[in-house]
Amino acid sequence: MPNLYALKPSAQPNYLDITFQFTPRKPGKQVIQLPIWRPGRYQAQNFAKNIHILKAYSGGVPVAIAKTASSTWELEASEPVEIRYSYYANQPDAGGSVVEPDLLYINFINCLLYVKGRENERCEIQIEKQAGWQSVCTFKNGGKYRELVDSPYIAAPAIFQHKWKCNGVKFAIDVVGSRQALTKKLTDAYEKFTQTQLDWMGTFPVKEYHYMLWVCPTPYYHGVEHTKSTMMVMGPPDRDAYEDLIGLGSHELFHVWNIATIRPKELFPYAYDREIPFSTGWVVEGITTYVGDWFLYESGVWSRQEYLAGLLGNLKLHFDRDADAQQSLEESSIDLWLDGYGTSLPNKRSSIYYKGAVVALALDLQLQAKNGSSLRQVMQAMNAEFGTLKKGYTKADFIRICEQVYGGSLQEFFQNYVEKSTDITADLQTIIAKLGMKFEQDQEKGWTLMDYNAI
């Protein structure tokens, strides 16, 4: 029998009432766990803080259940177990859950318990929503818990959709909160960069993919990647969010390969009950930030001038803000679990997004200048060796594949750009100059990027 979850909005505002049913594999102690973090944000969030109390029943009779750690409970049982609890769902971002009169939005990893060690078992889920409401979720009953918690759910009185096919894959944009966000300009852009990414990588890991967008009532900008979808939160409704939405959508789509499929060894498989530091966060986020913008140019969504403006923006974010950081990219990747998404000590960390994008740019340009190859060959090789075969990679694996594509040693590059906090300004300027561009700092204008190819 599959494990069964039943969810419905509570009589209390902003709460979900949840039941979890499972059958013990063998009589005795059952260890129940709630994830402490979610993929896409490598920082403990301790979702159990949103649960008041759990009650357990076995064979229809109440049984004792004891909390043994912040997100762990234990009980003794030999018969089928039902656990009942309420979850406070009032986290209105792309990784949270929200229960409101006109919205039911759930990231299951926030709120669904599992029996420790049984994350790969089949699950079924039942969700009670208001009559007439529409809903979107990529999870199909009978899938594993790991698939369930990678599949956000959204339901509302109306969901505005745009659907199309690309290279045999079904795609959809699903919008809640504002029909006006789903413009032809936006849907055309999404179709273009989607086509470019699928052609660039050559294969796509899934048969159906959803860009899910909640246009929320307050100013906001956030996105979270999943294997078969992305969840984006943007607001308010009267904001012109086109540029943010195309950038966010392109970034999150590439994560289908670069983390959902091609994954660091430390995260394969995900362990939801503990922190898992890994040193290649800059590969996950830096390369995705860099190519996410480049796809907008390559697909024709952005002009060359728009692309170079975006590229300069990423360069400035690093050199103006983090150029004096004492940590290397590798150290900053590991310290995501400490302060990677919030305030850190002055001049402590480098951004795995912005310095990571600068390093990805430098690596791509160095590959192009050497033999006409690029990050495309690197990521295709990573997908073939690790993504397709479903195994995790190490930092040494990534460097090895880069060197194979490059046709020589890149040890000095990775030491200076990734493993140390070396000032990379002069080296980067030299690499950029080889492609007919000049990156320099002006006392009046600040950092500028001159493209001699356009003259």
Coordinates of C-alpha atoms in Angstrom, one line a residue:
M1 CA 0.0 0.0 0.0
P2 CA 1.3 3.5 -0.8
N3 CA 1.7 6.1 1.9
L4 CA -1.3 8.4 1.9
Y5 CA -1.5 12.1 2.6
A6 CA -4.7 14.1 2.9
L7 CA -4.7 17.9 3.1
K8 CA -7.4 20.5 3.5
P9 CA -7.6 24.1 4.6
S10 CA -8.2 24.3 8.3
A11 CA -11.0 26.2 10.1
Q12 CA -8.2 28.3 11.5
P13 CA -7.0 31.0 9.1
N14 CA -3.7 30.2 7.3
Y15 CA -3.6 26.6 8.5
L16 CA -3.6 23.3 6.7
D17 CA -5.0 20.2 8.3
I18 CA -2.9 17.1 7.4
T19 CA -3.2 13.4 7.9
F20 CA -0.4 11.0 7.1
Q21 CA -1.1 7.3 6.9
F22 CA 1.5 4.5 6.5
T23 CA 2.0 0.9 7.4
P24 CA 5.1 -0.1 9.4
R25 CA 7.6 -2.4 7.6
K26 CA 8.1 -4.2 10.9
P27 CA 6.8 -3.8 14.5
G28 CA 8.6 -1.5 16.8
K29 CA 10.0 2.0 16.7
Q30 CA 8.9 4.3 13.8
V31 CA 11.0 7.4 13.2
I32 CA 9.0 10.2 11.7
Q33 CA 10.8 13.2 10.0
L34 CA 10.0 16.5 8.6
P35 CA 12.6 18.1 6.2
I36 CA 14.7 20.8 7.8
W37 CA 15.6 22.4 4.4
R38 CA 14.4 22.3 0.8
P39 CA 16.4 21.9 -2.5
G40 CA 17.0 25.2 -4.1
R41 CA 17.8 26.9 -0.8
Y42 CA 20.8 25.4 0.9
Q43 CA 20.1 26.6 4.4
A44 CA 18.2 25.0 7.3
Q45 CA 14.7 26.5 7.6
N46 CA 13.3 24.1 10.2
F47 CA 9.7 23.9 8.9
A48 CA 8.7 22.0 12.0
K49 CA 8.4 25.4 13.8
N50 CA 5.0 25.7 12.0
I51 CA 3.6 22.6 13.6
H52 CA 1.9 23.0 17.1
I53 CA 1.4 19.3 18.0
L54 CA 1.1 15.9 16.4
K55 CA -1.4 13.2 17.3
A56 CA -0.9 9.6 16.3
Y57 CA -3.3 6.6 16.0
S58 CA -2.6 2.9 15.3
G59 CA -5.3 0.4 14.6
G60 CA -7.7 3.3 15.3
V61 CA -6.4 3.7 18.8
P62 CA -4.4 6.8 20.1
V63 CA -0.8 6.0 20.6
A64 CA 2.0 8.0 22.2
I65 CA 4.3 9.9 19.9
A66 CA 7.3 11.7 21.3
K67 CA 9.4 14.5 19.8
T68 CA 13.0 13.5 19.9
A69 CA 14.7 16.4 18.0
S70 CA 13.6 19.6 16.4
S71 CA 12.0 17.9 13.3
T72 CA 11.9 14.3 14.5
W73 CA 9.3 12.2 16.3
E74 CA 9.2 8.6 17.4
L75 CA 6.4 6.1 18.1
E76 CA 5.9 2.4 18.6
A77 CA 3.5 0.6 16.3
S78 CA 2.9 -2.7 14.5
E79 CA -0.5 -1.8 12.8
P80 CA -1.2 0.9 10.2
V81 CA -0.5 4.4 11.6
E82 CA -2.3 7.7 11.1
I83 CA -0.7 11.0 12.2
R84 CA -2.8 14.1 12.4
Y85 CA -1.4 17.7 12.6
S86 CA -2.0 21.2 11.4
Y87 CA 0.6 23.3 9.6
Y88 CA 0.8 27.1 9.6
A89 CA 1.0 28.0 5.9
N90 CA 1.8 31.7 5.7
Q91 CA 5.1 31.9 3.9
P92 CA 4.3 33.8 0.7
D93 CA 7.5 33.1 -1.3
A94 CA 8.4 30.6 -4.0
G95 CA 9.6 28.0 -1.5
G96 CA 6.8 28.4 1.0
S97 CA 3.1 27.5 1.5
V98 CA 0.1 29.8 1.7
V99 CA -3.5 29.2 2.6
E100 CA -5.8 32.2 1.9
P101 CA -9.5 32.5 1.0
D102 CA -8.6 32.8 -2.7
L103 CA -5.5 30.7 -2.8
L104 CA -4.2 27.3 -1.8
Y105 CA -0.4 27.1 -2.5
I106 CA 1.7 24.3 -1.1
N107 CA 5.3 23.3 -1.3
F108 CA 5.0 19.8 0.1
I109 CA 8.5 19.7 1.4
N110 CA 7.5 22.3 4.0
C111 CA 4.8 20.2 5.6
L112 CA 4.7 16.5 4.7
L113 CA 6.2 14.1 7.2
Y114 CA 7.9 10.9 6.1
V115 CA 9.1 7.7 7.7
K116 CA 12.9 8.0 7.9
G117 CA 14.6 5.7 5.4
R118 CA 11.4 5.3 3.3
E119 CA 11.8 8.4 1.0
N120 CA 11.6 6.2 -2.1
E121 CA 8.3 4.6 -1.4
R122 CA 5.1 5.3 -3.4
C123 CA 2.8 8.0 -2.2
E124 CA -0.7 9.2 -2.9
I125 CA -2.1 12.6 -2.0
Q126 CA -5.6 13.9 -1.7
I127 CA -6.2 17.7 -1.5
E128 CA -9.5 19.3 -0.6
K129 CA -10.1 22.5 -2.5
Q130 CA -13.2 24.7 -3.1
A131 CA -15.6 23.5 -5.7
G132 CA -14.9 25.0 -9.1
W133 CA -11.3 25.9 -8.3
Q134 CA -8.6 25.0 -10.8
S135 CA -5.3 23.4 -9.8
V136 CA -1.8 22.6 -11.1
C137 CA 0.7 20.1 -9.9
T138 CA 3.2 17.9 -11.8
F139 CA 3.0 15.0 -9.2
K140 CA 1.1 11.9 -10.2
N141 CA -0.2 9.6 -7.5
G142 CA 2.0 6.6 -7.2
G143 CA 5.2 8.5 -7.4
K144 CA 7.9 8.6 -4.7
Y145 CA 8.0 10.9 -1.7
R146 CA 11.1 12.5 -3.4
E147 CA 9.0 13.3 -6.4
L148 CA 6.1 14.6 -4.3
V149 CA 8.2 17.2 -2.4
D150 CA 9.7 18.3 -5.7
S151 CA 6.3 19.2 -7.1
P152 CA 4.6 22.5 -5.8
Y153 CA 0.8 22.6 -5.9
I154 CA -1.3 25.6 -6.6
A155 CA -5.1 26.0 -6.6
A156 CA -7.3 29.1 -7.1
P157 CA -10.6 30.2 -8.6
A158 CA -8.9 30.8 -11.9
I159 CA -5.6 29.8 -13.5
F160 CA -4.6 31.4 -16.7
Q161 CA -2.5 29.2 -19.0
H162 CA -0.5 29.2 -22.1
K163 CA 0.5 25.8 -23.5
W164 CA 2.9 24.7 -26.3
K165 CA 5.2 21.9 -27.4
C166 CA 8.9 22.1 -27.9
N167 CA 11.0 19.3 -29.2
G168 CA 8.2 16.9 -28.2
V169 CA 8.0 18.2 -24.6
K170 CA 4.8 19.7 -23.3
F171 CA 5.3 23.2 -21.7
A172 CA 2.8 25.5 -19.9
I173 CA 2.9 28.8 -18.2
D174 CA 0.3 28.8 -15.3
V175 CA -0.6 32.1 -13.9
V176 CA -2.6 32.8 -10.7
G177 CA -3.5 36.3 -9.6
S178 CA -3.5 38.3 -12.8
R179 CA -4.5 37.5 -16.4
Q180 CA -2.6 40.7 -17.5
A181 CA 0.8 39.1 -16.7
L182 CA 0.2 36.5 -19.5
T183 CA 1.0 38.8 -22.4
K184 CA 1.9 37.6 -25.9
K185 CA 5.2 39.4 -25.5
L186 CA 5.9 37.2 -22.5
T187 CA 4.7 33.9 -24.0
D188 CA 6.7 34.5 -27.2
A189 CA 9.9 35.1 -25.1
Y190 CA 9.3 32.0 -23.1
E191 CA 8.8 29.9 -26.2
K192 CA 12.0 31.3 -27.7
F193 CA 14.4 30.8 -24.8
T194 CA 12.9 27.4 -24.0
Q195 CA 13.6 26.3 -27.6
T196 CA 17.2 27.6 -27.4
Q197 CA 17.9 25.8 -24.1
L198 CA 16.6 22.5 -25.3
D199 CA 18.5 22.8 -28.6
W200 CA 21.7 23.8 -26.7
M201 CA 21.6 20.9 -24.4
G202 CA 20.3 18.4 -26.9
T203 CA 18.1 16.4 -24.5
F204 CA 15.5 17.3 -21.9
P205 CA 15.1 15.1 -18.8
V206 CA 11.2 15.3 -18.5
K207 CA 8.2 15.0 -20.9
E208 CA 6.2 17.9 -19.4
Y209 CA 7.3 21.1 -17.7
H210 CA 5.3 24.0 -16.0
Y211 CA 6.4 27.6 -15.4
M212 CA 4.1 28.3 -12.4
L213 CA 3.6 32.0 -11.5
W214 CA 1.8 33.6 -8.6
V215 CA 1.2 37.3 -9.1
C216 CA 1.0 38.3 -5.5
P217 CA -0.5 41.5 -4.1
T218 CA 2.7 42.9 -2.6
P219 CA 6.2 43.8 -4.1
Y220 CA 8.1 40.6 -4.5
Y221 CA 10.6 38.7 -6.7
H222 CA 11.5 35.0 -6.1
G223 CA 11.8 31.7 -8.0
V224 CA 12.6 28.1 -7.1
E225 CA 13.6 25.4 -9.4
H226 CA 12.1 21.9 -9.6
T227 CA 12.6 18.9 -11.9
K228 CA 9.3 19.3 -13.7
S229 CA 8.4 22.9 -12.9
T230 CA 9.5 26.2 -11.5
M231 CA 7.6 28.2 -9.0
M232 CA 7.8 32.0 -9.4
V233 CA 6.3 34.7 -7.1
M234 CA 6.1 38.2 -8.5
G235 CA 4.2 41.3 -7.5
P236 CA 2.3 43.5 -7.3
P237 CA -0.1 43.0 -10.2
D238 CA 0.3 46.5 -11.6
R239 CA 4.1 46.2 -11.9
D240 CA 5.7 45.8 -15.3
A241 CA 7.5 42.5 -14.5
Y242 CA 8.4 41.4 -18.0
E243 CA 12.2 41.8 -17.7
D244 CA 12.2 40.1 -14.3
L245 CA 10.0 37.3 -15.5
I246 CA 12.1 36.4 -18.6
G247 CA 15.3 36.5 -16.6
L248 CA 13.8 34.4 -13.8
G249 CA 12.2 31.9 -16.2
S250 CA 15.4 31.3 -18.2
H251 CA 17.4 30.9 -15.1
E252 CA 15.1 28.4 -13.5
L253 CA 14.6 26.3 -16.7
F254 CA 18.4 25.7 -16.9
H255 CA 18.3 24.3 -13.4
V256 CA 16.3 21.3 -14.8
W257 CA 19.7 20.2 -16.0
N258 CA 22.1 22.0 -13.6
I259 CA 21.0 20.7 -10.2
A260 CA 17.8 18.8 -10.7
T261 CA 19.6 16.4 -13.1
I262 CA 23.3 17.2 -13.0
R263 CA 23.9 17.2 -9.2
P264 CA 26.9 17.4 -6.9
K265 CA 27.8 14.1 -5.3
E266 CA 26.9 15.4 -1.8
L267 CA 23.3 16.0 -2.9
F268 CA 22.8 12.7 -4.6
P269 CA 20.4 11.7 -3.2
Y270 CA 19.0 14.6 -1.1
A271 CA 19.1 14.0 2.6
Y272 CA 16.3 16.2 4.0
D273 CA 17.1 15.7 7.7
R274 CA 20.5 17.5 7.9
E275 CA 22.7 20.2 6.4
I276 CA 24.8 19.0 3.5
P277 CA 27.7 21.5 2.7
F278 CA 29.1 21.2 -0.8
S279 CA 31.9 23.2 -2.5
T280 CA 30.4 23.4 -6.0
G281 CA 27.5 25.8 -5.3
W282 CA 29.1 28.3 -7.7
V283 CA 28.7 25.7 -10.5
V284 CA 25.0 25.3 -9.7
E285 CA 24.2 29.0 -9.4
G286 CA 27.0 30.8 -11.1
I287 CA 26.9 28.9 -14.4
T288 CA 23.0 29.1 -14.3
T289 CA 23.1 32.8 -13.8
Y290 CA 25.5 33.4 -16.6
V291 CA 23.9 31.1 -19.2
G292 CA 20.4 32.1 -18.2
D293 CA 21.0 35.6 -19.4
W294 CA 23.0 34.4 -22.4
F295 CA 20.0 32.3 -23.6
L296 CA 17.9 35.5 -23.7
Y297 CA 20.4 36.9 -26.2
E298 CA 21.0 33.7 -28.2
S299 CA 17.2 33.2 -28.6
G300 CA 16.6 36.7 -29.8
V301 CA 14.6 37.8 -26.8
W302 CA 17.4 40.3 -26.0
S303 CA 19.4 42.4 -28.4
R304 CA 23.2 42.4 -28.1
Q305 CA 23.0 45.7 -26.3
E306 CA 20.5 44.4 -23.8
Y307 CA 22.6 41.3 -23.2
L308 CA 25.8 43.3 -22.6
A309 CA 23.9 45.6 -20.2
G310 CA 22.8 42.6 -18.3
L311 CA 26.3 41.1 -18.3
L312 CA 27.7 44.4 -17.1
G313 CA 25.2 44.4 -14.3
N314 CA 26.4 41.0 -13.1
L315 CA 30.0 42.1 -13.3
K316 CA 29.3 45.3 -11.3
L317 CA 27.4 43.3 -8.7
H318 CA 30.6 41.4 -8.0
F319 CA 33.2 44.0 -8.4
D320 CA 31.3 46.8 -6.6
R321 CA 30.1 44.6 -3.8
D322 CA 32.3 41.5 -3.3
A323 CA 35.6 42.3 -4.9
D324 CA 37.3 42.5 -1.5
A325 CA 35.7 39.3 -0.2
Q326 CA 38.1 37.2 1.9
Q327 CA 36.4 33.9 1.1
S328 CA 37.0 32.0 -2.0
L329 CA 34.0 30.8 -4.1
E330 CA 34.6 27.3 -2.8
E331 CA 34.4 28.5 0.8
S332 CA 31.4 30.7 0.1
S333 CA 29.6 27.7 -1.5
I334 CA 30.1 25.7 1.7
D335 CA 29.0 28.6 3.9
L336 CA 25.6 28.9 2.1
W337 CA 24.3 26.9 5.1
L338 CA 25.6 29.7 7.4
D339 CA 24.7 33.0 5.8
G340 CA 24.5 32.5 2.1
Y341 CA 21.1 34.1 1.7
G342 CA 21.3 36.8 4.4
T343 CA 23.7 39.3 5.8
S344 CA 27.3 38.2 6.5
L345 CA 30.3 39.8 8.0
P346 CA 31.8 42.7 6.0
N347 CA 34.0 41.5 3.1
K348 CA 33.5 37.9 4.1
R349 CA 31.8 36.0 1.3
S350 CA 31.6 36.0 -2.4
S351 CA 28.3 35.6 -4.1
I352 CA 28.0 32.2 -5.8
Y353 CA 25.5 33.8 -8.1
Y354 CA 27.4 37.0 -9.2
K355 CA 31.1 36.0 -8.8
G356 CA 30.0 32.5 -9.9
A357 CA 28.6 34.1 -13.1
V358 CA 31.8 36.1 -13.6
V359 CA 33.9 32.9 -13.3
A360 CA 31.5 31.1 -15.7
L361 CA 32.0 34.0 -18.2
A362 CA 35.8 33.8 -17.8
L363 CA 35.7 30.0 -18.3
D364 CA 33.5 30.2 -21.3
L365 CA 35.6 32.9 -22.9
Q366 CA 38.8 31.0 -22.2
L367 CA 37.4 27.9 -23.8
Q368 CA 36.3 29.9 -26.9
A369 CA 39.6 31.6 -27.3
K370 CA 41.6 28.3 -27.0
N371 CA 39.8 26.1 -29.5
G372 CA 36.3 27.4 -30.3
S373 CA 34.6 25.2 -27.7
S374 CA 32.4 26.6 -24.9
L375 CA 30.5 25.9 -21.7
R376 CA 28.0 24.1 -24.0
Q377 CA 30.4 21.2 -24.5
V378 CA 31.2 21.1 -20.8
M379 CA 27.5 21.0 -19.7
Q380 CA 26.6 18.4 -22.4
A381 CA 29.5 16.2 -21.2
M382 CA 28.4 16.7 -17.6
N383 CA 24.9 15.7 -18.5
A384 CA 26.1 12.6 -20.4
E385 CA 28.4 11.4 -17.6
F386 CA 26.4 12.3 -14.5
G387 CA 22.8 13.6 -15.3
T388 CA 21.8 10.8 -17.7
L389 CA 23.4 8.1 -15.6
K390 CA 22.0 9.5 -12.3
K391 CA 25.1 9.8 -10.3
G392 CA 26.7 12.8 -8.5
Y393 CA 29.8 14.7 -9.5
T394 CA 32.7 16.1 -7.5
K395 CA 34.7 19.3 -8.0
A396 CA 37.5 17.1 -9.5
D397 CA 35.0 15.7 -12.0
F398 CA 33.9 19.1 -13.1
I399 CA 37.5 20.3 -13.5
R400 CA 38.4 17.1 -15.4
I401 CA 35.6 17.6 -17.9
C402 CA 36.5 21.3 -18.4
E403 CA 40.1 20.3 -19.1
Q404 CA 39.0 17.7 -21.6
V405 CA 37.0 20.3 -23.5
Y406 CA 39.8 22.9 -23.2
G407 CA 42.5 20.4 -24.3
G408 CA 45.0 21.4 -21.5
S409 CA 45.4 22.2 -17.9
L410 CA 43.0 24.6 -16.1
Q411 CA 44.5 24.1 -12.6
E412 CA 45.8 27.7 -12.4
F413 CA 42.4 29.1 -13.5
F414 CA 40.5 27.1 -10.9
Q415 CA 43.0 27.9 -8.1
N416 CA 42.8 31.6 -8.7
Y417 CA 39.1 32.0 -9.6
V418 CA 37.5 29.3 -7.3
E419 CA 39.9 28.0 -4.6
K420 CA 41.4 31.3 -3.6
S421 CA 40.2 34.9 -3.1
T422 CA 42.7 36.2 -5.6
D423 CA 42.0 39.6 -7.3
I424 CA 40.8 38.4 -10.7
T425 CA 40.3 41.9 -12.3
A426 CA 43.4 42.1 -14.5
D427 CA 43.1 38.5 -15.6
L428 CA 39.4 38.9 -16.5
Q429 CA 40.1 42.1 -18.4
T430 CA 42.7 40.2 -20.5
I431 CA 40.3 37.4 -21.3
I432 CA 37.5 39.8 -22.2
A433 CA 39.9 41.8 -24.5
K434 CA 40.5 38.7 -26.6
L435 CA 36.9 38.8 -27.7
G436 CA 37.0 42.5 -28.7
M437 CA 35.6 44.0 -25.6
K438 CA 37.0 46.3 -22.9
F439 CA 36.0 46.1 -19.2
E440 CA 37.4 48.9 -17.1
Q441 CA 36.6 51.2 -14.2
D442 CA 36.1 54.9 -14.8
Q443 CA 36.2 57.4 -11.9
E444 CA 33.0 59.1 -13.1
K445 CA 31.1 56.3 -14.8
G446 CA 32.2 53.4 -12.7
W447 CA 32.6 50.0 -14.4
T448 CA 32.0 50.0 -18.1
L449 CA 32.0 47.3 -20.8
M450 CA 32.9 48.5 -24.3
D451 CA 32.1 46.3 -27.3
Y452 CA 34.4 47.1 -30.2
N453 CA 32.6 44.5 -32.3
A454 CA 29.7 46.9 -32.5
I455 CA 31.8 49.8 -33.8

